[in-house]
Amino acid sequence: AIICGRASRLRGHRAQSVKIVVATVQTPFIHGGAEYLIQGLVPALAAKGHTVERVAMPFRFSPVEQVRRSMELWETEDLTVLNGHQVDRVICTQFPTYYLAHPRKATWLLHQYRAVYDLWETPFCAGFRGEPGTRELRDAITAADTQHLAECSPRYTIAANVSARLQRYNRISSAPIYHPPFMAEEFHAEPPEPFVFVPSRLEEAKRQDLLIRAMAHVRTRIIAVIAGDGGQKAKLDRLVAELGLEHCVKFIGRPTDEEKIGLYARSLCVFFGPYDEDYGYVTLEAMLAAKPVITCEDSGGPLEFVVAGRTGCIVPPDPQEIAAAIDELNTNRARAVQMGAEGRQRYDELEISWDAVVEKLTAA
């Protein structure tokens, strides 16, 4: 089934408004960065006077046959005309939406199917790699991605890290466009309290386990507040129990947006140490809340924003190094506040806005 959602054109805006389709996939019961991006993009396009439809099909990560089926379905979609309406432009955002047909097909790529690209040789993909047919699927996706992404013009991504992957694996050039996090205008700073905030889905590649292991080495009085839900919860619970850290590691589940903003505001610092993240709203949210970010040398997207020693700490993905960074900030809280203020200043200097996104995506 195709899911459509309309953002009606606002009247009184520029005469050159057009009909735009934003092509996405829907992953039932999983809500993350892709959903937040679409929630921002569609109304931003409509606010500039365009008539916008979101067109989505459900996506399944496994088994292999379901991934191939999704590829085939998008390859059969021609969105040039929908119900008698000429579509002026299509913006593709996720694998495999860019397989569709349209004479003016642009892409603003969140990421490709990472399991067959940068995650293929990592421990995060060991289970998938061992399934029957995945090597053939990898070859098929690489070939189809290279063909169909080359058809897109213009080609944008959400971060320089995503553009680098596209160049490395498919020899296709692109440019990044940064966009604001959801509810960006609501973030603010309050006096810091002695806790490290760790907001993210509980997935293996997000590496909350690094922070938990680090807490076993922390020497100052501070706790870790881990917010989010996901498939790694039971495993992380066991790790906390094994290390005897129940007194200083707290899981709070998935907070409301208002609760999350409040936790950012009151935290001493934010830990975000994923493996090779695409973009990472957490980094930007922490900057908006004027909090220093502790991230890792192999964390990808966050490294586009964190300036070591100025707006946060960049350390090896090692628990003792992470613990040392936490202790440093907790010992010198005035310095932590200053680093957070510099992070907020850096965010403002980047001039990240939906207006800038729309201007580039709708340029002739």
PDB file of N, CA and C in Angstrom, residues 136-188:
ATOM      1  N   GLU A 136      24.565 -11.694  -2.592  1.00  0.00           N
ATOM      2  CA  GLU A 136      23.959 -11.372  -3.881  1.00  0.00           C
ATOM      3  C   GLU A 136      23.135 -10.086  -3.785  1.00  0.00           C
ATOM      4  N   LEU A 137      22.446  -9.921  -2.654  1.00  0.00           N
ATOM      5  CA  LEU A 137      21.683  -8.694  -2.444  1.00  0.00           C
ATOM      6  C   LEU A 137      22.608  -7.485  -2.417  1.00  0.00           C
ATOM      7  N   ARG A 138      23.749  -7.636  -1.780  1.00  0.00           N
ATOM      8  CA  ARG A 138      24.716  -6.531  -1.721  1.00  0.00           C
ATOM      9  C   ARG A 138      25.110  -6.087  -3.126  1.00  0.00           C
ATOM     10  N   ASP A 139      25.414  -7.049  -3.997  1.00  0.00           N
ATOM     11  CA  ASP A 139      25.805  -6.713  -5.371  1.00  0.00           C
ATOM     12  C   ASP A 139      24.654  -6.039  -6.114  1.00  0.00           C
ATOM     13  N   ALA A 140      23.442  -6.550  -5.904  1.00  0.00           N
ATOM     14  CA  ALA A 140      22.283  -6.000  -6.613  1.00  0.00           C
ATOM     15  C   ALA A 140      21.999  -4.566  -6.170  1.00  0.00           C
ATOM     16  N   ILE A 141      22.094  -4.312  -4.864  1.00  0.00           N
ATOM     17  CA  ILE A 141      21.836  -2.964  -4.366  1.00  0.00           C
ATOM     18  C   ILE A 141      22.897  -1.994  -4.846  1.00  0.00           C
ATOM     19  N   THR A 142      24.160  -2.390  -4.798  1.00  0.00           N
ATOM     20  CA  THR A 142      25.231  -1.500  -5.239  1.00  0.00           C
ATOM     21  C   THR A 142      25.032  -1.099  -6.694  1.00  0.00           C
ATOM     22  N   ALA A 143      24.707  -2.067  -7.546  1.00  0.00           N
ATOM     23  CA  ALA A 143      24.505  -1.775  -8.969  1.00  0.00           C
ATOM     24  C   ALA A 143      23.286  -0.882  -9.177  1.00  0.00           C
ATOM     25  N   ALA A 144      22.178  -1.199  -8.517  1.00  0.00           N
ATOM     26  CA  ALA A 144      20.948  -0.422  -8.704  1.00  0.00           C
ATOM     27  C   ALA A 144      21.094   0.982  -8.125  1.00  0.00           C
ATOM     28  N   ASP A 145      21.732   1.102  -6.958  1.00  0.00           N
ATOM     29  CA  ASP A 145      21.961   2.426  -6.377  1.00  0.00           C
ATOM     30  C   ASP A 145      22.791   3.298  -7.308  1.00  0.00           C
ATOM     31  N   THR A 146      23.858   2.725  -7.842  1.00  0.00           N
ATOM     32  CA  THR A 146      24.737   3.488  -8.726  1.00  0.00           C
ATOM     33  C   THR A 146      23.984   3.981  -9.949  1.00  0.00           C
ATOM     34  N   GLN A 147      23.132   3.129 -10.493  1.00  0.00           N
ATOM     35  CA  GLN A 147      22.348   3.516 -11.672  1.00  0.00           C
ATOM     36  C   GLN A 147      21.327   4.602 -11.338  1.00  0.00           C
ATOM     37  N   HIS A 148      20.530   4.376 -10.331  1.00  0.00           N
ATOM     38  CA  HIS A 148      19.390   5.262 -10.082  1.00  0.00           C
ATOM     39  C   HIS A 148      19.779   6.560  -9.388  1.00  0.00           C
ATOM     40  N   LEU A 149      20.767   6.535  -8.527  1.00  0.00           N
ATOM     41  CA  LEU A 149      21.205   7.795  -7.918  1.00  0.00           C
ATOM     42  C   LEU A 149      21.862   8.706  -8.950  1.00  0.00           C
ATOM     43  N   ALA A 150      22.514   8.104  -9.951  1.00  0.00           N
ATOM     44  CA  ALA A 150      23.106   8.911 -11.024  1.00  0.00           C
ATOM     45  C   ALA A 150      22.035   9.634 -11.843  1.00  0.00           C
ATOM     46  N   GLU A 151      20.794   9.110 -11.828  1.00  0.00           N
ATOM     47  CA  GLU A 151      19.696   9.739 -12.557  1.00  0.00           C
ATOM     48  C   GLU A 151      19.171  10.992 -11.850  1.00  0.00           C
ATOM     49  N   CYS A 152      19.472  11.126 -10.567  1.00  0.00           N
ATOM     50  CA  CYS A 152      18.917  12.218  -9.769  1.00  0.00           C
ATOM     51  C   CYS A 152      19.694  13.513  -9.983  1.00  0.00           C
ATOM     52  N   SER A 153      18.965  14.597 -10.095  1.00  0.00           N
ATOM     53  CA  SER A 153      19.591  15.916 -10.213  1.00  0.00           C
ATOM     54  C   SER A 153      18.618  16.972  -9.698  1.00  0.00           C
ATOM     55  N   PRO A 154      19.057  17.730  -8.693  1.00  0.00           N
ATOM     56  CA  PRO A 154      20.360  17.671  -8.032  1.00  0.00           C
ATOM     57  C   PRO A 154      20.435  16.518  -7.040  1.00  0.00           C
ATOM     58  N   ARG A 155      21.676  16.271  -6.571  1.00  0.00           N
ATOM     59  CA  ARG A 155      21.900  15.236  -5.570  1.00  0.00           C
ATOM     60  C   ARG A 155      22.432  15.882  -4.301  1.00  0.00           C
ATOM     61  N   TYR A 156      21.654  15.759  -3.246  1.00  0.00           N
ATOM     62  CA  TYR A 156      22.060  16.251  -1.936  1.00  0.00           C
ATOM     63  C   TYR A 156      21.984  15.114  -0.925  1.00  0.00           C
ATOM     64  N   THR A 157      22.690  15.292   0.171  1.00  0.00           N
ATOM     65  CA  THR A 157      22.601  14.374   1.295  1.00  0.00           C
ATOM     66  C   THR A 157      22.388  15.204   2.560  1.00  0.00           C
ATOM     67  N   ILE A 158      22.169  14.525   3.685  1.00  0.00           N
ATOM     68  CA  ILE A 158      21.942  15.260   4.930  1.00  0.00           C
ATOM     69  C   ILE A 158      23.227  15.606   5.652  1.00  0.00           C
ATOM     70  N   ALA A 159      24.368  15.053   5.205  1.00  0.00           N
ATOM     71  CA  ALA A 159      25.634  15.311   5.910  1.00  0.00           C
ATOM     72  C   ALA A 159      26.811  14.975   5.009  1.00  0.00           C
ATOM     73  N   ALA A 160      27.943  15.585   5.309  1.00  0.00           N
ATOM     74  CA  ALA A 160      29.155  15.308   4.544  1.00  0.00           C
ATOM     75  C   ALA A 160      29.551  13.839   4.652  1.00  0.00           C
ATOM     76  N   ASN A 161      29.260  13.229   5.794  1.00  0.00           N
ATOM     77  CA  ASN A 161      29.588  11.816   5.976  1.00  0.00           C
ATOM     78  C   ASN A 161      28.813  10.938   4.997  1.00  0.00           C
ATOM     79  N   VAL A 162      27.551  11.259   4.747  1.00  0.00           N
ATOM     80  CA  VAL A 162      26.745  10.497   3.789  1.00  0.00           C
ATOM     81  C   VAL A 162      27.258  10.733   2.372  1.00  0.00           C
ATOM     82  N   SER A 163      27.627  11.971   2.061  1.00  0.00           N
ATOM     83  CA  SER A 163      28.197  12.266   0.743  1.00  0.00           C
ATOM     84  C   SER A 163      29.503  11.510   0.525  1.00  0.00           C
ATOM     85  N   ALA A 164      30.311  11.412   1.568  1.00  0.00           N
ATOM     86  CA  ALA A 164      31.591  10.695   1.447  1.00  0.00           C
ATOM     87  C   ALA A 164      31.360   9.212   1.160  1.00  0.00           C
ATOM     88  N   ARG A 165      30.363   8.627   1.809  1.00  0.00           N
ATOM     89  CA  ARG A 165      30.055   7.217   1.537  1.00  0.00           C
ATOM     90  C   ARG A 165      29.594   7.030   0.091  1.00  0.00           C
ATOM     91  N   LEU A 166      28.745   7.936  -0.375  1.00  0.00           N
ATOM     92  CA  LEU A 166      28.218   7.836  -1.732  1.00  0.00           C
ATOM     93  C   LEU A 166      29.349   7.905  -2.754  1.00  0.00           C
ATOM     94  N   GLN A 167      30.322   8.751  -2.493  1.00  0.00           N
ATOM     95  CA  GLN A 167      31.479   8.852  -3.382  1.00  0.00           C
ATOM     96  C   GLN A 167      32.355   7.607  -3.278  1.00  0.00           C
ATOM     97  N   ARG A 168      32.545   7.123  -2.058  1.00  0.00           N
ATOM     98  CA  ARG A 168      33.451   5.991  -1.832  1.00  0.00           C
ATOM     99  C   ARG A 168      32.918   4.700  -2.446  1.00  0.00           C
ATOM    100  N   TYR A 169      31.637   4.438  -2.287  1.00  0.00           N
ATOM    101  CA  TYR A 169      31.098   3.151  -2.712  1.00  0.00           C
ATOM    102  C   TYR A 169      30.486   3.171  -4.103  1.00  0.00           C
ATOM    103  N   ASN A 170      29.997   4.323  -4.567  1.00  0.00           N
ATOM    104  CA  ASN A 170      29.287   4.382  -5.846  1.00  0.00           C
ATOM    105  C   ASN A 170      29.908   5.343  -6.842  1.00  0.00           C
ATOM    106  N   ARG A 171      30.942   6.066  -6.416  1.00  0.00           N
ATOM    107  CA  ARG A 171      31.618   7.052  -7.277  1.00  0.00           C
ATOM    108  C   ARG A 171      30.629   8.106  -7.784  1.00  0.00           C
ATOM    109  N   ILE A 172      29.728   8.527  -6.906  1.00  0.00           N
ATOM    110  CA  ILE A 172      28.728   9.526  -7.248  1.00  0.00           C
ATOM    111  C   ILE A 172      28.904  10.734  -6.348  1.00  0.00           C
ATOM    112  N   SER A 173      28.950  11.916  -6.957  1.00  0.00           N
ATOM    113  CA  SER A 173      29.146  13.143  -6.198  1.00  0.00           C
ATOM    114  C   SER A 173      27.819  13.671  -5.678  1.00  0.00           C
ATOM    115  N   SER A 174      27.894  14.406  -4.571  1.00  0.00           N
ATOM    116  CA  SER A 174      26.713  15.013  -3.966  1.00  0.00           C
ATOM    117  C   SER A 174      27.189  16.098  -3.016  1.00  0.00           C
ATOM    118  N   ALA A 175      26.251  16.864  -2.498  1.00  0.00           N
ATOM    119  CA  ALA A 175      26.585  17.930  -1.548  1.00  0.00           C
ATOM    120  C   ALA A 175      25.658  17.831  -0.349  1.00  0.00           C
ATOM    121  N   PRO A 176      26.161  18.104   0.853  1.00  0.00           N
ATOM    122  CA  PRO A 176      25.295  18.027   2.035  1.00  0.00           C
ATOM    123  C   PRO A 176      24.471  19.288   2.242  1.00  0.00           C
ATOM    124  N   ILE A 177      23.281  19.114   2.798  1.00  0.00           N
ATOM    125  CA  ILE A 177      22.469  20.231   3.293  1.00  0.00           C
ATOM    126  C   ILE A 177      22.083  19.879   4.728  1.00  0.00           C
ATOM    127  N   TYR A 178      22.523  20.685   5.676  1.00  0.00           N
ATOM    128  CA  TYR A 178      22.150  20.463   7.073  1.00  0.00           C
ATOM    129  C   TYR A 178      20.749  21.001   7.332  1.00  0.00           C
ATOM    130  N   HIS A 179      20.044  20.332   8.241  1.00  0.00           N
ATOM    131  CA  HIS A 179      18.697  20.788   8.592  1.00  0.00           C
ATOM    132  C   HIS A 179      18.527  20.795  10.109  1.00  0.00           C
ATOM    133  N   PRO A 180      17.583  21.584  10.622  1.00  0.00           N
ATOM    134  CA  PRO A 180      17.420  21.700  12.074  1.00  0.00           C
ATOM    135  C   PRO A 180      16.777  20.457  12.676  1.00  0.00           C
ATOM    136  N   PRO A 181      17.057  20.180  13.932  1.00  0.00           N
ATOM    137  CA  PRO A 181      16.314  19.125  14.626  1.00  0.00           C
ATOM    138  C   PRO A 181      14.863  19.532  14.838  1.00  0.00           C
ATOM    139  N   PHE A 182      14.047  18.557  15.148  1.00  0.00           N
ATOM    140  CA  PHE A 182      12.638  18.790  15.453  1.00  0.00           C
ATOM    141  C   PHE A 182      12.530  19.664  16.705  1.00  0.00           C
ATOM    142  N   MET A 183      11.662  20.662  16.657  1.00  0.00           N
ATOM    143  CA  MET A 183      11.413  21.589  17.769  1.00  0.00           C
ATOM    144  C   MET A 183      12.687  22.344  18.156  1.00  0.00           C
ATOM    145  N   ALA A 184      13.496  22.693  17.174  1.00  0.00           N
ATOM    146  CA  ALA A 184      14.780  23.349  17.452  1.00  0.00           C
ATOM    147  C   ALA A 184      14.620  24.621  18.268  1.00  0.00           C
ATOM    148  N   GLU A 185      13.537  25.345  18.029  1.00  0.00           N
ATOM    149  CA  GLU A 185      13.350  26.633  18.704  1.00  0.00           C
ATOM    150  C   GLU A 185      13.022  26.470  20.181  1.00  0.00           C
ATOM    151  N   GLU A 186      12.714  25.259  20.633  1.00  0.00           N
ATOM    152  CA  GLU A 186      12.334  25.031  22.030  1.00  0.00           C
ATOM    153  C   GLU A 186      13.525  24.716  22.934  1.00  0.00           C
ATOM    154  N   PHE A 187      14.666  24.404  22.368  1.00  0.00           N
ATOM    155  CA  PHE A 187      15.825  24.017  23.185  1.00  0.00           C
ATOM    156  C   PHE A 187      16.402  25.227  23.910  1.00  0.00           C
ATOM    157  N   HIS A 188      16.845  25.012  25.133  1.00  0.00           N
ATOM    158  CA  HIS A 188      17.387  26.089  25.958  1.00  0.00           C
ATOM    159  C   HIS A 188      18.316  25.486  27.006  1.00  0.00           C
TER     160      HIS A 188
END
